[in-house]
Short mmCIF file of C-alpha atoms and ligand atoms in Angstrom, two decimals:
data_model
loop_
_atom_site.label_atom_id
_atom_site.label_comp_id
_atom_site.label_asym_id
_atom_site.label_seq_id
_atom_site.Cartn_x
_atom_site.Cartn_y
_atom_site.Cartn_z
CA UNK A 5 87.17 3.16 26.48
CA UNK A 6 86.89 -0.71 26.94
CA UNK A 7 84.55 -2.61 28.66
CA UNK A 8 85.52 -5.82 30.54
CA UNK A 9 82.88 -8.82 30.97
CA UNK A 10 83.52 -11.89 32.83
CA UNK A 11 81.13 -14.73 31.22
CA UNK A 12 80.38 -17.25 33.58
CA UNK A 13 81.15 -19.83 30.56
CA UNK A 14 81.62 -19.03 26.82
CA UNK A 15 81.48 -20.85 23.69
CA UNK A 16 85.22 -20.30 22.13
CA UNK A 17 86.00 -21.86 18.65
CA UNK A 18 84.08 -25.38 19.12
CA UNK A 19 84.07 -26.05 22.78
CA UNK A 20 82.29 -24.09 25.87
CA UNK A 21 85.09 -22.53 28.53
CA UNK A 22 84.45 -21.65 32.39
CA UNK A 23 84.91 -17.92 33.41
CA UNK A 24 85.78 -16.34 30.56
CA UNK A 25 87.12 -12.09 30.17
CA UNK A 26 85.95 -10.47 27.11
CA UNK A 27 87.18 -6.68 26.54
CA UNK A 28 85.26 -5.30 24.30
CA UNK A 29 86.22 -1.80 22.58
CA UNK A 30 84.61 1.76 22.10
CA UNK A 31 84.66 0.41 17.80
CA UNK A 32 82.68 -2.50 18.83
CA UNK A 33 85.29 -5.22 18.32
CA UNK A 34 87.04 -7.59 20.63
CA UNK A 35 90.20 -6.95 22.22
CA UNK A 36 90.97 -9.95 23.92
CA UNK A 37 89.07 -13.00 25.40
CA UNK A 38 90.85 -15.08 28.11
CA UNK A 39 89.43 -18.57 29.45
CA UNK A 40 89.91 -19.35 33.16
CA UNK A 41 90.03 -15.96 34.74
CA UNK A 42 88.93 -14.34 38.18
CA UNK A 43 89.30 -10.36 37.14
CA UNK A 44 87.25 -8.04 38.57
CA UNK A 45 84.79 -7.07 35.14
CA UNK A 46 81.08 -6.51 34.63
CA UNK A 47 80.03 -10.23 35.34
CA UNK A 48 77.79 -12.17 32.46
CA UNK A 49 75.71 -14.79 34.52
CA UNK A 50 75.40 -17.23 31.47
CA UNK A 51 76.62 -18.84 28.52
CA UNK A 52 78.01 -16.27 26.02
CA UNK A 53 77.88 -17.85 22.20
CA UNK A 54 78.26 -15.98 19.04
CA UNK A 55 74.61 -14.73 17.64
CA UNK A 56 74.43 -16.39 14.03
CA UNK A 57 74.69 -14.70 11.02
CA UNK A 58 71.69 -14.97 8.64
CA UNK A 59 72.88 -15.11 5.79
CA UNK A 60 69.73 -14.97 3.70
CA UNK A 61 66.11 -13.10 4.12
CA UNK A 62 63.66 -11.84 2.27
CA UNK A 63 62.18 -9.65 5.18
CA UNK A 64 58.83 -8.96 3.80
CA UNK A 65 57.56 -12.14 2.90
CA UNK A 66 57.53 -12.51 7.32
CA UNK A 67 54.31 -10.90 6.78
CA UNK A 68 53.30 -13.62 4.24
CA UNK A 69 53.41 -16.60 6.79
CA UNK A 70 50.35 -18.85 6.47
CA UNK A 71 48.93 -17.27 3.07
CA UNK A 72 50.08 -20.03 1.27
CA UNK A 73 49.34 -23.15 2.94
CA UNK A 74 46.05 -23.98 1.17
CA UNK A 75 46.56 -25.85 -2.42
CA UNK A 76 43.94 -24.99 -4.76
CA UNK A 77 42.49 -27.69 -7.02
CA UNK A 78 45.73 -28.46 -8.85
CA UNK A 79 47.82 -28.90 -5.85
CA UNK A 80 50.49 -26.22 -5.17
CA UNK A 81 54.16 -26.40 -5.89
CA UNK A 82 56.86 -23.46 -5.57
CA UNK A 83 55.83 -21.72 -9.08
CA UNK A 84 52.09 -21.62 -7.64
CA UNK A 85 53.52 -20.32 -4.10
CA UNK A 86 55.38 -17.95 -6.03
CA UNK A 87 52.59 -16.08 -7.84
CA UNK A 88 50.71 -15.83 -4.22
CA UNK A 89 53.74 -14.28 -3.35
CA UNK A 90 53.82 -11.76 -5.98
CA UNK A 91 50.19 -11.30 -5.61
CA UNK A 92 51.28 -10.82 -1.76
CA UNK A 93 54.14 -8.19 -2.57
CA UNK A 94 51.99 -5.91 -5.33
CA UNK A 95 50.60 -4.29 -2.33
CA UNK A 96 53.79 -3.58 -0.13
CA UNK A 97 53.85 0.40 0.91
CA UNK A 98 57.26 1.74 1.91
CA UNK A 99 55.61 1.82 5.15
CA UNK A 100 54.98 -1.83 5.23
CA UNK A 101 58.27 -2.82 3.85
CA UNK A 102 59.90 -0.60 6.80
CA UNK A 103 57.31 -2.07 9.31
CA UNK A 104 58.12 -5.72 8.63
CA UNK A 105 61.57 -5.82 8.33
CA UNK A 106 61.89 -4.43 11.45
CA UNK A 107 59.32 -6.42 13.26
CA UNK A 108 61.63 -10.09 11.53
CA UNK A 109 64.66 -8.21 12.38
CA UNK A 110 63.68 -8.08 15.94
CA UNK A 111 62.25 -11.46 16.10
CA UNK A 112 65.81 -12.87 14.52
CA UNK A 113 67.67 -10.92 17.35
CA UNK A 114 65.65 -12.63 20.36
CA UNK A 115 66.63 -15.77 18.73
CA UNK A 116 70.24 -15.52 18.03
CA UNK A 117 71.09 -13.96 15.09
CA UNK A 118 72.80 -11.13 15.45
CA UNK A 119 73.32 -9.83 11.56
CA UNK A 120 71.21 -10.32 8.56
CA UNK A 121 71.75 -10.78 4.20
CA UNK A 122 69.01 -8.87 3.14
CA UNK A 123 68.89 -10.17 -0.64
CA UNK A 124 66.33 -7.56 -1.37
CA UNK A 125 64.75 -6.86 -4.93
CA UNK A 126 61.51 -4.66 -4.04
CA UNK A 127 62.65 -1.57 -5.84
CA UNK A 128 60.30 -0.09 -7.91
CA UNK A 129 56.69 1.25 -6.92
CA UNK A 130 53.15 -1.39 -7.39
CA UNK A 131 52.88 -0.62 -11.34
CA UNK A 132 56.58 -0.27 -11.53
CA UNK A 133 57.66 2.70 -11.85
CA UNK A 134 60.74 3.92 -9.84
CA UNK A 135 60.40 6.01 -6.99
CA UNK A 136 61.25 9.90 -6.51
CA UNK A 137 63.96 8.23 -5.38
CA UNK A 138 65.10 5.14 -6.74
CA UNK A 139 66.72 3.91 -3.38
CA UNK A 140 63.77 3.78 -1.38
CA UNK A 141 62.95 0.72 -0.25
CA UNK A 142 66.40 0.11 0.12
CA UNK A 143 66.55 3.10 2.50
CA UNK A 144 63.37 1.70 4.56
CA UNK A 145 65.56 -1.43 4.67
CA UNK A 146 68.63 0.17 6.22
CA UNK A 147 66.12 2.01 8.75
CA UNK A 148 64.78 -1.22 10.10
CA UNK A 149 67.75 -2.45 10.64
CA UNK A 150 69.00 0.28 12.35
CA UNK A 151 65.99 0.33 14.17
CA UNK A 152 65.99 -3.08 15.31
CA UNK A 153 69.76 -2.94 15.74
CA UNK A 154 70.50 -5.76 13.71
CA UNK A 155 73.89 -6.15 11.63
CA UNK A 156 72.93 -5.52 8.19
CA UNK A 157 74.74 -6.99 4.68
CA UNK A 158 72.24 -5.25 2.33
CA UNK A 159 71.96 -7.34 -0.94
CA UNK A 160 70.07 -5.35 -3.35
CA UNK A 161 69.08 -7.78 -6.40
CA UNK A 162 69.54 -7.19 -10.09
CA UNK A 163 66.27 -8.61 -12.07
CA UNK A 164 66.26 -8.42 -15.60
CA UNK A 165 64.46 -11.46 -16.90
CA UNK A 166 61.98 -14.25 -16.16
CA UNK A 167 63.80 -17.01 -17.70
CA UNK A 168 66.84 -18.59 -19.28
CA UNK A 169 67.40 -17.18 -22.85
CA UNK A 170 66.65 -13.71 -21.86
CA UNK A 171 63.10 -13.35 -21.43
CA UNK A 172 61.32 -10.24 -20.48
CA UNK A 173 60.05 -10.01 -16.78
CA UNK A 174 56.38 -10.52 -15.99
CA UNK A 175 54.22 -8.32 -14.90
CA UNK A 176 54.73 -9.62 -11.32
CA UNK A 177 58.12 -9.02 -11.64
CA UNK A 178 57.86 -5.15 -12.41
CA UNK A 179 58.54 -4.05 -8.85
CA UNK A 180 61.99 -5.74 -9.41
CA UNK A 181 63.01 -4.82 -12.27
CA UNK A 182 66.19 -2.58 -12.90
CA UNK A 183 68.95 -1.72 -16.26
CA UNK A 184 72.83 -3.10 -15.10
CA UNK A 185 72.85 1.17 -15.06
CA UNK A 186 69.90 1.74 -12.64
CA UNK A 187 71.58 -1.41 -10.65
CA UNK A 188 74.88 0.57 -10.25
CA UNK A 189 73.20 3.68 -9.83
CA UNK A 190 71.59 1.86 -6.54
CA UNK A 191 74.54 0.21 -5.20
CA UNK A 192 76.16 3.59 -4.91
CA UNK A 193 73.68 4.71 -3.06
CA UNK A 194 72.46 2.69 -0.83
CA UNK A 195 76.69 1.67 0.05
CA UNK A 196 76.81 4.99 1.85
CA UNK A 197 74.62 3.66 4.13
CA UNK A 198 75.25 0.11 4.47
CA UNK A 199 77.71 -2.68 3.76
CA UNK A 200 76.36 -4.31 0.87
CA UNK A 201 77.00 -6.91 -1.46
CA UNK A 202 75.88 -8.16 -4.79
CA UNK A 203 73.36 -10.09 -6.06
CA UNK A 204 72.24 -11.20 -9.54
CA UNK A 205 68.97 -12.47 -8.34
CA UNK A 206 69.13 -15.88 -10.35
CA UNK A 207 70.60 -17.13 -13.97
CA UNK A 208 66.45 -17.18 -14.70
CA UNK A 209 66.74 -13.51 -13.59
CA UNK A 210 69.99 -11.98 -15.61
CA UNK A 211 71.61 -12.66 -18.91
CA UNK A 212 75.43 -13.55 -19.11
CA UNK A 213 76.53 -10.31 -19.86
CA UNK A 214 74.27 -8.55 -17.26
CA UNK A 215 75.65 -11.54 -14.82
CA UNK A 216 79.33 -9.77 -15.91
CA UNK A 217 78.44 -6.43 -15.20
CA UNK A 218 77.30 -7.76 -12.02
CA UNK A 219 80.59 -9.44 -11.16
CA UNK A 220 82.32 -6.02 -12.17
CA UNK A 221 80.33 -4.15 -9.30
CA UNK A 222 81.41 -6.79 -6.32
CA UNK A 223 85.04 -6.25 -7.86
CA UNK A 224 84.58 -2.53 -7.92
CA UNK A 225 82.86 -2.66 -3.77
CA UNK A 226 84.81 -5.65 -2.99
CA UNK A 227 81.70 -6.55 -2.04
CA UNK A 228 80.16 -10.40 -1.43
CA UNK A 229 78.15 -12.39 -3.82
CA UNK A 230 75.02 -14.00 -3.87
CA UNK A 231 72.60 -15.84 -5.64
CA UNK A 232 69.61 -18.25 -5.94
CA UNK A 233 71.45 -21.36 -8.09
CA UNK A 234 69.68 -24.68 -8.12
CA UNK A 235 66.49 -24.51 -5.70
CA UNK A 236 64.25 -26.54 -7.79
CA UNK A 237 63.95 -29.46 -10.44
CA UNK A 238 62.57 -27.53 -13.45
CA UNK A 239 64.99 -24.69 -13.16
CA UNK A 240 67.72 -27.36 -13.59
CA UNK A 241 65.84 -28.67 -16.49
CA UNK A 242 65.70 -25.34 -17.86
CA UNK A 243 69.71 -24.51 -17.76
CA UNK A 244 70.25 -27.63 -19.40
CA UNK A 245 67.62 -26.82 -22.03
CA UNK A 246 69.50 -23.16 -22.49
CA UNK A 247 72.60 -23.78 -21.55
CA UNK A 248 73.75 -27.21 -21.90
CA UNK A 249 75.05 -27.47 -18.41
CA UNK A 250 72.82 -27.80 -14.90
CA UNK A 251 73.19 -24.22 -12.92
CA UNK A 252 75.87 -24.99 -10.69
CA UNK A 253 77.92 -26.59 -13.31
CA UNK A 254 77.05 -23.36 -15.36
CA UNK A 255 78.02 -20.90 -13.12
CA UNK A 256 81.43 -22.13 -11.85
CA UNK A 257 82.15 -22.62 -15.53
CA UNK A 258 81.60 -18.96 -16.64
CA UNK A 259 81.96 -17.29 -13.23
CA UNK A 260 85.26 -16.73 -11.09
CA UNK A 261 83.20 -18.51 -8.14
CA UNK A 262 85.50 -18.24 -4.80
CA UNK A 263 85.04 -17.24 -1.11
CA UNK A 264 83.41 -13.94 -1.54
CA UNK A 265 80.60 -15.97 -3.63
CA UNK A 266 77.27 -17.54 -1.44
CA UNK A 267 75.25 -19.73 -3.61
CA UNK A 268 71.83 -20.01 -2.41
CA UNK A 269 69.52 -22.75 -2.59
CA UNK A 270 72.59 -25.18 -4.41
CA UNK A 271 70.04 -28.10 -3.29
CA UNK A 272 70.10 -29.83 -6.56
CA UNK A 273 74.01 -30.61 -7.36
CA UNK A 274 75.55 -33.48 -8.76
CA UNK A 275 78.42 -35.33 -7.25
CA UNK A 276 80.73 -33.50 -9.50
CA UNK A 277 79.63 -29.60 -9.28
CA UNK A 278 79.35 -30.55 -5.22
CA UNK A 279 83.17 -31.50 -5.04
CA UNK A 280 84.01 -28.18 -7.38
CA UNK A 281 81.72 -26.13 -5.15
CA UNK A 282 83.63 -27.54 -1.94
CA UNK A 283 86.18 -26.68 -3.71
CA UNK A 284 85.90 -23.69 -4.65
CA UNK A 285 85.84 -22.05 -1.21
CA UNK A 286 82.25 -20.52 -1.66
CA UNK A 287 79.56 -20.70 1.18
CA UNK A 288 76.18 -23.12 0.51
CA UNK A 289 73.40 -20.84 1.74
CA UNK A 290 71.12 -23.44 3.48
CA UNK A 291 67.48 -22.58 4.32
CA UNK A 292 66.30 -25.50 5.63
CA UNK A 293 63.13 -24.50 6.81
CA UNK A 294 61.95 -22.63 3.91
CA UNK A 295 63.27 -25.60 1.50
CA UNK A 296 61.06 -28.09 3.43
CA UNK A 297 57.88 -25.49 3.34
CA UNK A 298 58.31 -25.05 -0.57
CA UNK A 299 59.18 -28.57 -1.38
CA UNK A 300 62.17 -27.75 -3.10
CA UNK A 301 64.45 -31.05 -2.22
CA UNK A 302 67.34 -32.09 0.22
CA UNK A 303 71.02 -30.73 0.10
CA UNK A 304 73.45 -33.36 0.08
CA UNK A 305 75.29 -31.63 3.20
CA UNK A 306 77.40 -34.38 4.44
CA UNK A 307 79.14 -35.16 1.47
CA UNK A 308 79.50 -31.63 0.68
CA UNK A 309 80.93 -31.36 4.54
CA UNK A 310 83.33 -34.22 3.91
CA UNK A 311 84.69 -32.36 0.76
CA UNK A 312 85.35 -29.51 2.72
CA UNK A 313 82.51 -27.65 2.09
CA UNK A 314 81.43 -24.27 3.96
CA UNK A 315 77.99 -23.27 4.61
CA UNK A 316 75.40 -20.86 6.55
CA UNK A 317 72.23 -20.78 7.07
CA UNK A 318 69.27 -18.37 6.04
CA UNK A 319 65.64 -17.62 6.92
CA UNK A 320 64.45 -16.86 3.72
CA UNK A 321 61.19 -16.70 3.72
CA UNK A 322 61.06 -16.16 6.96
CA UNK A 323 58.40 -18.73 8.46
CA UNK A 324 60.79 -19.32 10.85
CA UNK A 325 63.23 -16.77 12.54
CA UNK A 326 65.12 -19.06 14.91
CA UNK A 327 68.87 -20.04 13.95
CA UNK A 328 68.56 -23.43 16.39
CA UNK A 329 65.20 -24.21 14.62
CA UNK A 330 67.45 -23.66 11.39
CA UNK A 331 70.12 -26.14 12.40
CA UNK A 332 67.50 -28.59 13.90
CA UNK A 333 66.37 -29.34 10.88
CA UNK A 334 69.10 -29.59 8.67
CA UNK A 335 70.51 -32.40 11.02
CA UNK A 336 66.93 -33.95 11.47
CA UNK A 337 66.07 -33.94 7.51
CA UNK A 338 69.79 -36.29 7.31
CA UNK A 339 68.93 -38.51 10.64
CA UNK A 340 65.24 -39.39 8.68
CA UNK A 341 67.20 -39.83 5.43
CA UNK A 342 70.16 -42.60 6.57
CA UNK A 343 67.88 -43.60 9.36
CA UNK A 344 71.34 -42.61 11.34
CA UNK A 345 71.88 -40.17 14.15
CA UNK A 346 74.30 -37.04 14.94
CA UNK A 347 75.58 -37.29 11.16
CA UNK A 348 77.04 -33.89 11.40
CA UNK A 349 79.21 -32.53 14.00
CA UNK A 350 79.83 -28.80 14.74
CA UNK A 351 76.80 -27.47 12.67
CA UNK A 352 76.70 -24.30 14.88
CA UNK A 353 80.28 -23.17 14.56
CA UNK A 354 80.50 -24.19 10.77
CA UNK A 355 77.24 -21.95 10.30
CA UNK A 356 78.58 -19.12 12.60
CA UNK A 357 81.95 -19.18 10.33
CA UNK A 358 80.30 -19.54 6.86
CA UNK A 359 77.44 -17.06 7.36
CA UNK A 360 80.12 -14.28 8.74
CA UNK A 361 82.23 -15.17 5.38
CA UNK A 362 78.85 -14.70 3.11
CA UNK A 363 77.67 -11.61 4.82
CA UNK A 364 81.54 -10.32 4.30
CA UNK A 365 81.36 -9.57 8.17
CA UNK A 366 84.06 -9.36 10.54
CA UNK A 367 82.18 -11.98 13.42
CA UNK A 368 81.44 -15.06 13.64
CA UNK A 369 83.52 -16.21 16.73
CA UNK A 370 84.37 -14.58 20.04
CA UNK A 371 87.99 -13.88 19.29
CA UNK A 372 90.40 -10.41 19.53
CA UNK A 373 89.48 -8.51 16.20
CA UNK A 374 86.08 -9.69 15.57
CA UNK A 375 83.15 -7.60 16.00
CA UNK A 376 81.50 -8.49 19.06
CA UNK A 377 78.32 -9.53 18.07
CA UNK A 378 76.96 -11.99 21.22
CA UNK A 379 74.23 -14.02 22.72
CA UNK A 380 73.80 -14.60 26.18
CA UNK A 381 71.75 -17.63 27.20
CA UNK A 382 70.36 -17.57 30.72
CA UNK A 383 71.77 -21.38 31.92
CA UNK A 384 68.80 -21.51 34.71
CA UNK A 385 66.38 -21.51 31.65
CA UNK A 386 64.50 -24.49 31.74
CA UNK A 387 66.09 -25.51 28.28
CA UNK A 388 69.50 -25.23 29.80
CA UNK A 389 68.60 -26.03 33.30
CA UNK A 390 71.42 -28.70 34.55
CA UNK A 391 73.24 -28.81 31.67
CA UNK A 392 77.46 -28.02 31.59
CA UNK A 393 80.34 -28.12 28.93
CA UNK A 394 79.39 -28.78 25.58
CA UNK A 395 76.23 -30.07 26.28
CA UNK A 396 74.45 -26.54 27.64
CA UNK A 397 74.93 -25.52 23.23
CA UNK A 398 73.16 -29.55 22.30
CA UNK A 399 70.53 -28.50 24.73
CA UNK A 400 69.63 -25.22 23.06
CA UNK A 401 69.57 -26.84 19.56
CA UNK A 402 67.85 -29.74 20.31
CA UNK A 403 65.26 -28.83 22.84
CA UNK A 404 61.72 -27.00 22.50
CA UNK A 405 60.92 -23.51 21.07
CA UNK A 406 61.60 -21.52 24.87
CA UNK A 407 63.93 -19.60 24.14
CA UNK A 408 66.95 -19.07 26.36
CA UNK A 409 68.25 -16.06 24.77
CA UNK A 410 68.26 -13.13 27.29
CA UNK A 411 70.83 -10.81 25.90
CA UNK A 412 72.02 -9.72 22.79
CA UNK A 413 74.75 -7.51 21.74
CA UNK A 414 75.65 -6.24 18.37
CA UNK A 415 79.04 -4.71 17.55
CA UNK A 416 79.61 -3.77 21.06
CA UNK A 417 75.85 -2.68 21.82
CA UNK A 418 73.41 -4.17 24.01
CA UNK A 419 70.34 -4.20 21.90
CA UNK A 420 68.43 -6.91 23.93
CA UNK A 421 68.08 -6.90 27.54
CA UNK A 422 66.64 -9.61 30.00
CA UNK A 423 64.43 -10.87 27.12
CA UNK A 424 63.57 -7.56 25.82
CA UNK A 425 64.02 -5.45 22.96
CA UNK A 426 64.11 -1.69 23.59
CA UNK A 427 61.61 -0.88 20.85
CA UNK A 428 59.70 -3.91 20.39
CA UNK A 429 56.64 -1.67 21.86
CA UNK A 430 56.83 0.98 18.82
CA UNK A 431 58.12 -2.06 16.25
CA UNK A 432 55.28 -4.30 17.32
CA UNK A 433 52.58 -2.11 16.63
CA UNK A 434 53.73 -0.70 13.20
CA UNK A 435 53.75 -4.62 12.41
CA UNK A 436 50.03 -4.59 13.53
CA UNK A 437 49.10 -1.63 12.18
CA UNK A 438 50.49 -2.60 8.51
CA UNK A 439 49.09 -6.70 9.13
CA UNK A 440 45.66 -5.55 9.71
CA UNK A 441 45.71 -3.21 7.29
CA UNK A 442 46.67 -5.67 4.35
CA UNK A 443 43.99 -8.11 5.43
CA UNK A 444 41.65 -5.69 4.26
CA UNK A 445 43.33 -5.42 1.07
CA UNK A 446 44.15 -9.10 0.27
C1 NGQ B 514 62.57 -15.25 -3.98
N1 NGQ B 514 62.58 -17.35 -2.86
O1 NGQ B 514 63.22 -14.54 -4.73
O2 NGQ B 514 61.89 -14.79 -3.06
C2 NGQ B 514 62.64 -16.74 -4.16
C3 NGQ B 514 61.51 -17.21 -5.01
C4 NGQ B 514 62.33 -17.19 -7.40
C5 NGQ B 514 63.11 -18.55 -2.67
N2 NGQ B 514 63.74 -19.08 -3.66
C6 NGQ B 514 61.41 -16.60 -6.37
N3 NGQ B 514 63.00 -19.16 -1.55
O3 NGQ B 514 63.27 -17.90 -7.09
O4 NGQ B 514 62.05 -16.90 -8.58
ZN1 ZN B 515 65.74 -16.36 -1.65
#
């Protein structure tokens, strides 16, 4: 069984092409596109684009958005967002963790991405002991996604520590914490269910040797590899204290980094460990929006792009689930830096082909073998209204917050239709249920 759409126009590799035949298989993959055609097939009024990978979320803290946007008396920074955030997390239920994944998952679908990292290191119960069984909130990830139909990477995280040198976690850390052992014992698990991939959560987070046994599990899955690397100021100030190096440096010194590796948050490299991370072939995991909301400091993306370097983009924390928002910002932050303009070309197919690389998903473009994960945009939207060629994708980037998105497929399967998701009525009000009911616990 195939099915055969003709787009009205379709964004192939970097440019947009007129009447355009996609077959897509029973599998979920595409069989063949063709530009320029006039066969009878199921016709797509619109502009069909690849959705986005997201390459990096922490799905619960979507339920955390405006909690931390006060500063106390001694001002705020990301170490005092982070212990609201803990605060935030000690009273997660299963339930809730299920409930807002699949609430963000739904709300990244309607706005273009069409698969999602989950680097996810909830695992153990409030006072941190494991559950009956260990894989549970792993599980209630995997059921969100499947709920909302996203594409799921699941990342769980190995925590051991809360700083360089090898000290113990906190006590808002003990819903994180798992042995190397416990950590393998998980990955088996939870790969029955989904693709996953690796992730040491941080070189705060694991020792070298539990960084190693790390690095032995992605070899045994053949599985991706992520991890938070330089995000802000102090933890650079910290490797050096430990380790004599900054993190980046660190890491691709005592680390086979390549392409399967995604380092997250490499804001604060040097010219040196920015050429060596270009490189190396690894994706930068950018999260624009969430480094601008904790203050952590400004990627230095262009060089990095005129090295060679590869990267995707993430919604981390989640305070914003649109991938054009995403890439918005991250050309706006350079344009106010060099008091320049359109400093970057291409940012949405160099995210679309970086993300698919960190997730270790077959997608990314609209080509024979990929998976055919797409987003229609409806071209009589007033964002798109008028607009032809190239110019219909700079006109969904680099217009308001209406979204044009009306249809969204995921390996094959319509999972958005005419702007809406089949179960955003049941998915909406479990989110509901589980907000209210943690306002009257915070
Ligand atoms: C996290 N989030 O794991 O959720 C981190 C903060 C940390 C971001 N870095 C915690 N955006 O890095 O220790
Ligand atoms: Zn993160």
């Amino acid at each position: 069984m195939r099915t055969r759409y003709l787009a009205q126009a379709a964004l192939l590799d970097r440019h947009i092409e007129s009447d355009v035949l996609i077959e897509v298989g029973s599998d979920g993959t595409i069989l063949s596109v063709c530009p320029h055609a006039s066969e009878p097939a199921a016709h797509i009024a619109g502009l069909v684009v690849p959705g986005v990978p997201n390459l990096h979320s922490h799905a619960f803290q979507r339920a955390m958005a405006g909690l931390a946007e006060r500063a106390g008396l001694g001002g705020d920074d990301f170490w005092q967002w982070r212990d609201v955030m803990y605060r935030f997390l000690a009273i997660l239920t299963p339930d809730d963790v299920q409930a807002i994944a699949a609430q963000l998952y739904v709300e990244c679908l309607l706005q273009g991405y069409t698969s999602v990292a989950e680097f996810h290191y909830l695992h153990n119960a409030a006072d941190g002991s494991r559950y009956a069984d260990p894989a549970e909130l792993s599980h209630r990830i995997v059921a969100a996604a499947q709920c909302a139909g996203i594409g799921l990477t699941l990342l769980p995280v190995l925590y051991c520590r809360s700083q360089f040198g090898g000290a113990p976690p906190t006590g808002g850390q003990r819903r994180f914490v798992l042995s190397p052992d416990g950590y393998a014992d998980l990955c088996a698990s939870v790969s029955r269910s989904a693709a996953i991939g690796i992730a040491p959560h941080s070189l705060r987070a694991v020792t070298p040797d539990e960084l190693r046994q790390a690095i032995a599990l992605a070899d045994r899955y053949a599985a991706p590899i992520h991890i938070h690397v330089a995000e802000q100021e102090k933890e650079v100030a910290d490797c050096i204290a430990w380790g004599g190096a900054r993190p980046v440096a660190w890491l691709l010194d005592h680390a086979p980094v390549g392409a399967r590796w995604c380092l997250v948050h490499a804001t604060h490299v040097d010219a040196a460990e920015r050429q060596r991370l270009a490189d190396c072939g690894a994706v930068a995991g950018l999260c624009q929006t969430t480094e601008a909301n904790l203050g952590d400091g400004i990627f230095p993306l262009r060089p990095f792009l005129a090295e060679g370097g590869r990267f995707g983009i993430g919604s981390d924390a989640n305070t914003c689930t649109s991938p054009v928002e995403e890439l918005r910002w991250l050309d706006y932050i350079r344009r106010l830096e060099t008091r320049r303009r359109n400093l970057v070309d291409d940012l949405y197919p160099r995210a679309l082909s970086g993300g698919a690389q960190a997730l270790g998903r077959n997608a990314g473009s609209i080509a024979p073998g990929k998976l055919a994960d797409l987003v229609v945009l409806d071209t009589a939207h007033p964002t798109l209204v008028g607009r032809t060629g190239d110019r219909l994708l700079d006109a969904w980037i680099y217009s308001s917050n209406g979204t044009p998105v009306r249809d969204v497929m995921v390996a094959g399967r319509w999972v958005v239709r005419d702007g809406h998701h089949h179960e955003w009525q049941t998915i909406g009000a479990a989110f509901a249920r589980t907000m209210h009911r943690l306002a009257s616990e915070l």
